[in-house]
């Protein structure tokens, strides 16, 4: 028995928390552990807590289950701090997008504007990250800090440099897109193996095996014979749509998960120059986001209903079946010394992805065990994709972080000058002022001089 | 006396060759050396040779002076191989620009299209570089290869990786823009010192001293009191024009020489979005290039006349006064072990400019002596400029070199997708096809599949 304390920051995200509870229930090695839910929204926290408690009882599992609105209380003696919090919600994101559209911004490689890692969202995330990490340093300096909250790319880059004493790792379920690919190809999840290096939201399948044999020919066979049929029924901006296939054929490797979908910023811009072109590629980022937001809203509503209906079975709604998420496997591997190769986001300190700066984030496979998280050296990406990564992801993120740290508004303009849709410097300045002048952006206005 | 052999490849460039001859005449330490002019254009070669001979005779200098159209003959026993050759001339450059303009390309951060390092010029340069270096390896493996020919950035990056046994250095007179700055500020050239790191054509004055004191306040004083008067008389796209000053005020450091002028690619795009905006910044890259070409043509004509008028004095036209060029000082430093700090282009092997990949070219100060060229570690550029360097210079150059080495036409399209003026992928593909289908681009058509 390995009793650890797992603190979940932002636990009011009901779907996330219940998924995590479920995976922990299904991991008997962690029996007796403590799960501490923390959120500043007491109402949501309570609802999730009551649901989780019912879930654990139904499964007759052995966990200490706690809740608190006091972060330091939750962090105290924590072995794992899981950050899934989002400070500024979707309404603010969408309001910013509305303004941006007037300035000619479009979805498509616009990573800091028309994407959920918009600079006016990230700013509040950075402040939260700093505040959590400072608490961790004081209250639970030996804990693992596991970040699921976006931006993983900028966040892990920033925190790994600044809080060198803390054990930091980012997780993103984007890589599980490879299971979608396997499923569509008719390959069993358990029989594939893969390498998907890159930087977060820009990861590419470079090695793909099915029962030990190169599975790229299976992809290419599917493209020849079945893709067009599949595209007739798949949703717009699908991760296996014509855009993904085109990118695969151009670069040799395969974009996984959010790499080219709206969730990852709809890279690159040239599929998105106008609606006609988007249609041609079966792309509709606007519809994709609407469906994403609606889906999230529906699930929250379902959970609220479930929490009110105290006679209902939680496990009926959330059948006890392990998810694809790797948070609990990661915890188990570290705590119980069960070595696993998992997809993680860490600093590129050992040239895990050649061509990405060594003090920048990368997403790579790592060996996870009691020893910790040991990144695995990959062959990286084909040269042009490495260059797109440093051009479209490294450079703007560095400018965004420099802007945040130096509190220099001018650098936010430079960030915008790197956006593919910025039409002129004047428009960028005006757009920035419009964003900053939103009533709830007082903190940001004060920060950036 | 230190008798060395200096081979000049592309010696038909009369102005360059006569400048070099003059600097050598004025360097008595190199008396007795051999200057070997090589060019495939016999007529121009002869004219330059006869002029140089008269020049040396008039100065009563002691040099062996030779000419040949056979490169290997010139390279034989050479200690220094100076490459100043341009394979595809200005007419081809301008023809490409004409086509590009139809596709919406503009001067302004368009490094591989609306710039003299256009990909259809560079291709022939790369082939030449390979061919010279292969000869050097066979005929004069111990020689220093000194490249003045463009592209210095892509060339030094490419050659330093491929020909590790050859001593390679690039020189560019762009940094002498700092003397222009000093002159306008009223500071004596001999009394300033400076550091101007970066990558070629993207170098910034980060340290500037006059008589040992920080001279940036002198710049800022000049901006306040004299700049507007100066701008009334300076030519468009001047390296001390309002655009340069604006960049200085935005980034703290000062753009030097070609960094923001048409000669260096008129970085960045946002001053050049339309003619109205260009006017506002006193920018006119088109006029700048026309004047540049006309000036070159005039000087060539002058020299042709001078070469025909055998009774005229060459030293009247070219007074015996040392130029700002550092080729001969570099040679003298190496040959005679006279240590000098000179501005060179070499591989960033020792992190001379932090943030630029270690296998990429940088332009930095180096200590030059008999020991060779030892790069000096700089503090590099401010973070946002480092990011612009990797975004706008490193990434596209890497893609261009990968395209050249893999002979992959698709990668030339990716190169175009990184240009700030590319409107769509379709237009990029069509533009590329237009360039490739020019009758004299048969070699290029065959190379890129």
mmCIF file of C-alpha atoms in Angstrom, chain A residues 114-431:
data_model
loop_
_atom_site.group_PDB
_atom_site.id
_atom_site.type_symbol
_atom_site.label_atom_id
_atom_site.label_comp_id
_atom_site.label_asym_id
_atom_site.label_seq_id
_atom_site.Cartn_x
_atom_site.Cartn_y
_atom_site.Cartn_z
ATOM 1 C CA UNK A 114 -7.525 32.930 -32.138
ATOM 2 C CA UNK A 115 -6.732 30.036 -29.837
ATOM 3 C CA UNK A 116 -7.550 29.159 -26.271
ATOM 4 C CA UNK A 117 -3.986 30.105 -25.344
ATOM 5 C CA UNK A 118 -4.764 33.727 -26.187
ATOM 6 C CA UNK A 119 -2.487 36.216 -24.443
ATOM 7 C CA UNK A 120 -5.370 37.671 -22.412
ATOM 8 C CA UNK A 121 -6.090 34.191 -21.036
ATOM 9 C CA UNK A 122 -2.451 33.189 -20.564
ATOM 10 C CA UNK A 123 -1.629 36.285 -18.519
ATOM 11 C CA UNK A 124 -3.934 35.153 -15.718
ATOM 12 C CA UNK A 125 -2.674 31.600 -16.029
ATOM 13 C CA UNK A 126 0.947 32.736 -15.586
ATOM 14 C CA UNK A 127 -0.007 34.646 -12.461
ATOM 15 C CA UNK A 128 -1.799 31.586 -11.118
ATOM 16 C CA UNK A 129 1.169 29.341 -11.943
ATOM 17 C CA UNK A 130 3.536 31.661 -10.085
ATOM 18 C CA UNK A 131 1.247 31.779 -7.112
ATOM 19 C CA UNK A 132 0.796 27.988 -6.944
ATOM 20 C CA UNK A 133 4.509 27.319 -7.351
ATOM 21 C CA UNK A 134 5.345 29.748 -4.588
ATOM 22 C CA UNK A 135 2.935 27.904 -2.325
ATOM 23 C CA UNK A 136 4.392 24.562 -3.366
ATOM 24 C CA UNK A 137 7.889 25.802 -2.497
ATOM 25 C CA UNK A 138 6.717 26.746 0.972
ATOM 26 C CA UNK A 139 4.146 24.105 1.799
ATOM 27 C CA UNK A 140 5.065 20.966 -0.145
ATOM 28 C CA UNK A 141 8.501 21.476 -1.702
ATOM 29 C CA UNK A 142 8.942 17.768 -2.398
ATOM 30 C CA UNK A 143 5.680 17.369 -4.271
ATOM 31 C CA UNK A 144 5.457 16.722 -7.989
ATOM 32 C CA UNK A 145 3.772 19.594 -9.761
ATOM 33 C CA UNK A 146 1.709 18.116 -12.591
ATOM 34 C CA UNK A 147 0.285 20.738 -14.903
ATOM 35 C CA UNK A 148 -2.680 19.978 -17.113
ATOM 36 C CA UNK A 149 -3.841 23.559 -17.258
ATOM 37 C CA UNK A 150 -3.069 25.437 -20.450
ATOM 38 C CA UNK A 151 -0.812 26.876 -21.659
ATOM 39 C CA UNK A 152 1.322 23.760 -21.130
ATOM 40 C CA UNK A 153 3.886 24.969 -23.675
ATOM 41 C CA UNK A 154 4.538 28.412 -22.194
ATOM 42 C CA UNK A 155 3.809 27.237 -18.654
ATOM 43 C CA UNK A 156 6.297 24.379 -18.495
ATOM 44 C CA UNK A 157 8.914 26.518 -20.268
ATOM 45 C CA UNK A 158 8.432 29.337 -17.780
ATOM 46 C CA UNK A 159 8.151 27.298 -14.601
ATOM 47 C CA UNK A 160 11.015 24.906 -15.357
ATOM 48 C CA UNK A 161 13.361 27.869 -15.654
ATOM 49 C CA UNK A 162 12.120 29.732 -12.629
ATOM 50 C CA UNK A 163 11.398 27.001 -10.085
ATOM 51 C CA UNK A 164 14.368 24.739 -10.594
ATOM 52 C CA UNK A 165 13.909 23.027 -7.240
ATOM 53 C CA UNK A 166 10.381 21.848 -7.963
ATOM 54 C CA UNK A 167 9.695 18.614 -9.827
ATOM 55 C CA UNK A 168 7.659 19.854 -12.773
ATOM 56 C CA UNK A 169 5.865 17.974 -15.519
ATOM 57 C CA UNK A 170 3.115 18.878 -17.945
ATOM 58 C CA UNK A 171 0.565 16.429 -19.298
ATOM 59 C CA UNK A 172 -1.719 16.878 -22.282
ATOM 60 C CA UNK A 173 -4.082 14.291 -23.637
ATOM 61 C CA UNK A 174 -3.505 15.480 -27.213
ATOM 62 C CA UNK A 175 -1.207 12.531 -27.914
ATOM 63 C CA UNK A 176 -4.145 10.148 -27.384
ATOM 64 C CA UNK A 177 -5.148 11.180 -30.896
ATOM 65 C CA UNK A 178 -2.888 8.308 -31.906
ATOM 66 C CA UNK A 179 -5.528 5.956 -30.449
ATOM 67 C CA UNK A 180 -8.135 7.635 -32.622
ATOM 68 C CA UNK A 181 -5.879 7.009 -35.600
ATOM 69 C CA UNK A 182 -5.359 3.379 -34.572
ATOM 70 C CA UNK A 183 -9.082 2.897 -34.080
ATOM 71 C CA UNK A 184 -9.944 4.282 -37.507
ATOM 72 C CA UNK A 185 -7.237 2.098 -39.054
ATOM 73 C CA UNK A 186 -8.713 -0.914 -37.252
ATOM 74 C CA UNK A 187 -5.630 -1.475 -35.072
ATOM 75 C CA UNK A 188 -5.950 -2.456 -31.430
ATOM 76 C CA UNK A 189 -4.725 0.180 -29.025
ATOM 77 C CA UNK A 190 -2.798 -2.431 -27.047
ATOM 78 C CA UNK A 191 -0.864 -3.559 -30.091
ATOM 79 C CA UNK A 192 0.485 -0.265 -31.334
ATOM 80 C CA UNK A 193 3.604 1.522 -30.204
ATOM 81 C CA UNK A 194 4.728 4.970 -31.236
ATOM 82 C CA UNK A 195 6.917 8.026 -30.825
ATOM 83 C CA UNK A 196 5.238 11.447 -31.107
ATOM 84 C CA UNK A 197 7.819 14.128 -30.324
ATOM 85 C CA UNK A 198 7.501 17.873 -30.680
ATOM 86 C CA UNK A 199 6.395 20.750 -28.544
ATOM 87 C CA UNK A 200 2.957 20.805 -26.920
ATOM 88 C CA UNK A 201 0.164 21.086 -29.506
ATOM 89 C CA UNK A 202 2.726 20.536 -32.245
ATOM 90 C CA UNK A 203 3.547 16.836 -32.018
ATOM 91 C CA UNK A 204 4.072 14.454 -34.883
ATOM 92 C CA UNK A 205 3.986 10.694 -35.168
ATOM 93 C CA UNK A 206 7.499 9.852 -36.345
ATOM 94 C CA UNK A 207 7.555 6.163 -35.400
ATOM 95 C CA UNK A 208 4.473 3.966 -35.525
ATOM 96 C CA UNK A 209 4.425 0.219 -35.084
ATOM 97 C CA UNK A 210 1.661 -2.361 -35.114
ATOM 98 C CA UNK A 211 2.678 -5.672 -33.597
ATOM 99 C CA UNK A 212 6.272 -4.575 -34.014
ATOM 100 C CA UNK A 213 6.037 -3.699 -37.694
ATOM 101 C CA UNK A 214 6.135 -0.270 -39.299
ATOM 102 C CA UNK A 215 2.493 0.838 -39.497
ATOM 103 C CA UNK A 216 2.940 3.852 -41.790
ATOM 104 C CA UNK A 217 2.080 1.713 -44.843
ATOM 105 C CA UNK A 218 -1.241 0.940 -43.125
ATOM 106 C CA UNK A 219 -1.932 4.694 -42.864
ATOM 107 C CA UNK A 220 -1.064 5.211 -46.508
ATOM 108 C CA UNK A 221 -3.212 2.280 -47.535
ATOM 109 C CA UNK A 222 -6.140 3.736 -45.587
ATOM 110 C CA UNK A 223 -5.589 7.102 -47.289
ATOM 111 C CA UNK A 224 -5.720 5.501 -50.717
ATOM 112 C CA UNK A 225 -8.721 3.299 -50.078
ATOM 113 C CA UNK A 226 -10.852 4.673 -47.278
ATOM 114 C CA UNK A 227 -10.061 8.279 -46.420
ATOM 115 C CA UNK A 228 -12.516 9.908 -48.819
ATOM 116 C CA UNK A 229 -15.357 7.759 -47.483
ATOM 117 C CA UNK A 230 -14.324 8.576 -43.918
ATOM 118 C CA UNK A 231 -14.246 12.299 -44.665
ATOM 119 C CA UNK A 232 -17.876 12.221 -45.762
ATOM 120 C CA UNK A 233 -18.988 11.397 -42.243
ATOM 121 C CA UNK A 234 -16.300 12.968 -40.063
ATOM 122 C CA UNK A 235 -16.875 16.325 -38.363
ATOM 123 C CA UNK A 236 -15.208 19.501 -39.697
ATOM 124 C CA UNK A 237 -11.603 20.120 -38.599
ATOM 125 C CA UNK A 238 -11.276 16.442 -37.691
ATOM 126 C CA UNK A 239 -7.792 15.325 -36.648
ATOM 127 C CA UNK A 240 -7.874 12.753 -39.460
ATOM 128 C CA UNK A 241 -9.431 15.044 -42.053
ATOM 129 C CA UNK A 242 -7.962 16.042 -45.408
ATOM 130 C CA UNK A 243 -5.800 18.744 -43.841
ATOM 131 C CA UNK A 244 -4.062 16.242 -41.555
ATOM 132 C CA UNK A 245 -3.529 13.876 -44.452
ATOM 133 C CA UNK A 246 -2.160 16.664 -46.637
ATOM 134 C CA UNK A 247 0.300 17.636 -43.898
ATOM 135 C CA UNK A 248 1.316 14.007 -43.533
ATOM 136 C CA UNK A 249 1.958 13.734 -47.233
ATOM 137 C CA UNK A 250 3.949 16.951 -47.280
ATOM 138 C CA UNK A 251 6.161 16.240 -44.278
ATOM 139 C CA UNK A 252 6.261 12.445 -44.095
ATOM 140 C CA UNK A 253 5.272 12.279 -40.408
ATOM 141 C CA UNK A 254 1.687 12.439 -39.089
ATOM 142 C CA UNK A 255 0.157 15.321 -37.084
ATOM 143 C CA UNK A 256 -1.381 13.930 -33.892
ATOM 144 C CA UNK A 257 -4.282 15.146 -31.821
ATOM 145 C CA UNK A 258 -4.478 18.896 -31.594
ATOM 146 C CA UNK A 259 -1.457 19.535 -33.797
ATOM 147 C CA UNK A 260 -3.490 20.826 -36.719
ATOM 148 C CA UNK A 261 -6.975 21.047 -35.195
ATOM 149 C CA UNK A 262 -8.578 24.153 -33.651
ATOM 150 C CA UNK A 263 -7.782 22.805 -30.175
ATOM 151 C CA UNK A 264 -4.097 23.209 -30.947
ATOM 152 C CA UNK A 265 -4.420 26.467 -32.865
ATOM 153 C CA UNK A 266 -5.334 25.145 -36.339
ATOM 154 C CA UNK A 267 -1.743 25.278 -37.577
ATOM 155 C CA UNK A 268 -0.827 26.356 -40.238
ATOM 156 C CA UNK A 269 -2.470 29.509 -41.556
ATOM 157 C CA UNK A 270 -2.566 28.672 -45.240
ATOM 158 C CA UNK A 271 -5.474 26.236 -45.056
ATOM 159 C CA UNK A 272 -7.507 29.001 -43.493
ATOM 160 C CA UNK A 273 -7.069 32.071 -45.720
ATOM 161 C CA UNK A 274 -10.810 32.242 -46.388
ATOM 162 C CA UNK A 275 -13.967 30.202 -45.948
ATOM 163 C CA UNK A 276 -13.818 28.829 -49.442
ATOM 164 C CA UNK A 277 -10.361 27.413 -48.829
ATOM 165 C CA UNK A 278 -11.429 26.052 -45.454
ATOM 166 C CA UNK A 279 -14.386 24.313 -47.041
ATOM 167 C CA UNK A 280 -12.080 22.664 -49.541
ATOM 168 C CA UNK A 281 -10.137 21.173 -46.633
ATOM 169 C CA UNK A 282 -13.242 20.319 -44.610
ATOM 170 C CA UNK A 283 -12.120 22.876 -42.029
ATOM 171 C CA UNK A 284 -14.475 24.878 -39.863
ATOM 172 C CA UNK A 285 -12.703 25.999 -36.702
ATOM 173 C CA UNK A 286 -15.636 28.204 -35.686
ATOM 174 C CA UNK A 287 -18.065 25.270 -35.740
ATOM 175 C CA UNK A 288 -15.448 23.112 -34.022
ATOM 176 C CA UNK A 289 -15.116 25.552 -31.117
ATOM 177 C CA UNK A 290 -18.879 26.019 -30.836
ATOM 178 C CA UNK A 291 -19.333 22.284 -30.617
ATOM 179 C CA UNK A 292 -16.468 22.077 -28.116
ATOM 180 C CA UNK A 293 -17.977 24.714 -25.868
ATOM 181 C CA UNK A 294 -21.480 23.233 -26.193
ATOM 182 C CA UNK A 295 -20.164 19.771 -25.355
ATOM 183 C CA UNK A 296 -18.422 21.088 -22.267
ATOM 184 C CA UNK A 297 -21.549 22.934 -21.187
ATOM 185 C CA UNK A 298 -23.702 19.827 -21.696
ATOM 186 C CA UNK A 299 -21.389 17.671 -19.593
ATOM 187 C CA UNK A 300 -21.359 20.223 -16.789
ATOM 188 C CA UNK A 301 -25.154 20.360 -16.873
ATOM 189 C CA UNK A 302 -25.376 16.570 -16.808
ATOM 190 C CA UNK A 303 -23.140 16.498 -13.765
ATOM 191 C CA UNK A 304 -25.128 19.164 -12.010
ATOM 192 C CA UNK A 305 -28.267 17.126 -12.593
ATOM 193 C CA UNK A 306 -26.499 13.998 -11.421
ATOM 194 C CA UNK A 307 -25.321 15.763 -8.274
ATOM 195 C CA UNK A 308 -28.882 16.869 -7.524
ATOM 196 C CA UNK A 309 -30.328 13.417 -8.084
ATOM 197 C CA UNK A 310 -28.745 11.822 -5.033
ATOM 198 C CA UNK A 311 -30.496 8.502 -5.638
ATOM 199 C CA UNK A 312 -28.861 8.004 -9.051
ATOM 200 C CA UNK A 313 -25.779 5.848 -9.526
ATOM 201 C CA UNK A 314 -22.648 7.776 -10.464
ATOM 202 C CA UNK A 315 -21.017 4.676 -11.832
ATOM 203 C CA UNK A 316 -23.906 4.207 -14.238
ATOM 204 C CA UNK A 317 -23.030 7.548 -15.761
ATOM 205 C CA UNK A 318 -19.268 7.021 -15.360
ATOM 206 C CA UNK A 319 -18.733 3.304 -15.880
ATOM 207 C CA UNK A 320 -15.682 2.054 -14.018
ATOM 208 C CA UNK A 321 -13.364 1.726 -16.992
ATOM 209 C CA UNK A 322 -9.905 3.252 -17.139
ATOM 210 C CA UNK A 323 -9.578 6.360 -19.264
ATOM 211 C CA UNK A 324 -6.753 7.094 -21.695
ATOM 212 C CA UNK A 325 -5.462 9.795 -19.356
ATOM 213 C CA UNK A 326 -2.011 9.149 -18.006
ATOM 214 C CA UNK A 327 -2.108 11.185 -14.805
ATOM 215 C CA UNK A 328 -2.844 8.250 -12.520
ATOM 216 C CA UNK A 329 -0.487 5.858 -14.346
ATOM 217 C CA UNK A 330 2.214 8.522 -13.929
ATOM 218 C CA UNK A 331 1.519 8.796 -10.203
ATOM 219 C CA UNK A 332 1.461 5.033 -9.817
ATOM 220 C CA UNK A 333 4.720 4.634 -11.752
ATOM 221 C CA UNK A 334 6.494 7.123 -9.510
ATOM 222 C CA UNK A 335 4.982 5.967 -6.231
ATOM 223 C CA UNK A 336 5.103 2.219 -6.809
ATOM 224 C CA UNK A 337 8.187 2.124 -9.048
ATOM 225 C CA UNK A 338 6.344 0.602 -11.972
ATOM 226 C CA UNK A 339 8.371 1.761 -14.992
ATOM 227 C CA UNK A 340 6.246 3.045 -17.847
ATOM 228 C CA UNK A 341 6.996 5.041 -20.967
ATOM 229 C CA UNK A 342 4.561 7.957 -20.910
ATOM 230 C CA UNK A 343 4.117 11.078 -23.033
ATOM 231 C CA UNK A 344 5.191 14.073 -20.944
ATOM 232 C CA UNK A 345 5.981 17.766 -21.288
ATOM 233 C CA UNK A 346 9.307 18.740 -19.747
ATOM 234 C CA UNK A 347 12.246 21.024 -20.411
ATOM 235 C CA UNK A 348 14.400 19.965 -23.369
ATOM 236 C CA UNK A 349 17.399 19.822 -21.054
ATOM 237 C CA UNK A 350 19.003 16.835 -22.680
ATOM 238 C CA UNK A 351 18.314 17.608 -26.336
ATOM 239 C CA UNK A 352 15.338 15.240 -26.343
ATOM 240 C CA UNK A 353 14.040 16.994 -29.454
ATOM 241 C CA UNK A 354 17.025 18.217 -31.505
ATOM 242 C CA UNK A 355 16.684 21.773 -32.737
ATOM 243 C CA UNK A 356 14.439 22.979 -29.902
ATOM 244 C CA UNK A 357 16.331 25.179 -27.410
ATOM 245 C CA UNK A 358 17.491 23.262 -24.361
ATOM 246 C CA UNK A 359 15.653 25.570 -21.959
ATOM 247 C CA UNK A 360 12.336 25.252 -23.798
ATOM 248 C CA UNK A 361 9.469 22.838 -23.322
ATOM 249 C CA UNK A 362 9.179 19.677 -25.391
ATOM 250 C CA UNK A 363 6.615 16.916 -25.499
ATOM 251 C CA UNK A 364 8.291 13.534 -25.581
ATOM 252 C CA UNK A 365 8.155 9.991 -24.296
ATOM 253 C CA UNK A 366 9.804 9.537 -20.911
ATOM 254 C CA UNK A 367 10.566 6.639 -18.655
ATOM 255 C CA UNK A 368 8.565 7.210 -15.476
ATOM 256 C CA UNK A 369 9.503 5.309 -12.321
ATOM 257 C CA UNK A 370 10.423 5.885 -8.696
ATOM 258 C CA UNK A 371 13.551 7.586 -9.997
ATOM 259 C CA UNK A 372 11.314 10.226 -11.489
ATOM 260 C CA UNK A 373 10.782 11.271 -15.095
ATOM 261 C CA UNK A 374 13.630 10.523 -17.452
ATOM 262 C CA UNK A 375 13.132 11.991 -20.898
ATOM 263 C CA UNK A 376 13.912 9.772 -23.847
ATOM 264 C CA UNK A 377 16.042 11.167 -26.649
ATOM 265 C CA UNK A 378 14.100 11.175 -29.884
ATOM 266 C CA UNK A 379 15.218 11.771 -33.445
ATOM 267 C CA UNK A 380 13.007 14.834 -33.337
ATOM 268 C CA UNK A 381 11.059 16.191 -36.265
ATOM 269 C CA UNK A 382 11.942 16.545 -39.928
ATOM 270 C CA UNK A 383 13.950 19.736 -40.458
ATOM 271 C CA UNK A 384 11.150 21.907 -41.911
ATOM 272 C CA UNK A 385 8.821 21.016 -39.027
ATOM 273 C CA UNK A 386 11.551 21.765 -36.494
ATOM 274 C CA UNK A 387 11.849 25.147 -38.164
ATOM 275 C CA UNK A 388 8.110 25.737 -38.054
ATOM 276 C CA UNK A 389 8.210 24.779 -34.372
ATOM 277 C CA UNK A 390 10.846 27.362 -33.529
ATOM 278 C CA UNK A 391 9.268 29.932 -35.818
ATOM 279 C CA UNK A 392 5.623 29.558 -34.863
ATOM 280 C CA UNK A 393 5.834 28.186 -31.334
ATOM 281 C CA UNK A 394 9.215 28.884 -29.684
ATOM 282 C CA UNK A 395 9.681 32.486 -30.884
ATOM 283 C CA UNK A 396 6.225 33.853 -29.955
ATOM 284 C CA UNK A 397 6.140 32.021 -26.613
ATOM 285 C CA UNK A 398 9.536 33.470 -25.713
ATOM 286 C CA UNK A 399 8.302 36.954 -26.563
ATOM 287 C CA UNK A 400 5.102 36.392 -24.556
ATOM 288 C CA UNK A 401 7.077 35.225 -21.516
ATOM 289 C CA UNK A 402 9.549 38.090 -21.841
ATOM 290 C CA UNK A 403 6.597 40.478 -22.017
ATOM 291 C CA UNK A 404 5.104 38.942 -18.880
ATOM 292 C CA UNK A 405 8.329 38.974 -16.918
ATOM 293 C CA UNK A 406 9.463 42.443 -17.977
ATOM 294 C CA UNK A 407 5.895 43.828 -17.796
ATOM 295 C CA UNK A 408 6.595 45.454 -21.126
ATOM 296 C CA UNK A 409 3.492 46.233 -23.183
ATOM 297 C CA UNK A 410 5.603 46.887 -26.256
ATOM 298 C CA UNK A 411 6.522 43.203 -26.277
ATOM 299 C CA UNK A 412 2.851 42.223 -26.486
ATOM 300 C CA UNK A 413 2.807 44.210 -29.720
ATOM 301 C CA UNK A 414 5.841 42.215 -30.909
ATOM 302 C CA UNK A 415 3.924 39.055 -30.011
ATOM 303 C CA UNK A 416 1.097 40.219 -32.251
ATOM 304 C CA UNK A 417 3.543 41.077 -35.053
ATOM 305 C CA UNK A 418 4.384 37.362 -35.117
ATOM 306 C CA UNK A 419 0.748 36.395 -35.705
ATOM 307 C CA UNK A 420 0.058 35.377 -39.314
ATOM 308 C CA UNK A 421 -3.081 37.518 -39.462
ATOM 309 C CA UNK A 422 -1.738 40.830 -38.160
ATOM 310 C CA UNK A 423 -2.247 43.328 -40.972
ATOM 311 C CA UNK A 424 -0.249 46.274 -39.661
ATOM 312 C CA UNK A 425 1.483 47.506 -36.562
ATOM 313 C CA UNK A 426 -1.144 50.167 -36.055
ATOM 314 C CA UNK A 427 -3.953 47.626 -36.061
ATOM 315 C CA UNK A 428 -2.003 45.425 -33.654
ATOM 316 C CA UNK A 429 -1.581 48.336 -31.251
ATOM 317 C CA UNK A 430 -5.261 49.217 -31.482
ATOM 318 C CA UNK A 431 -6.343 45.624 -31.005
#
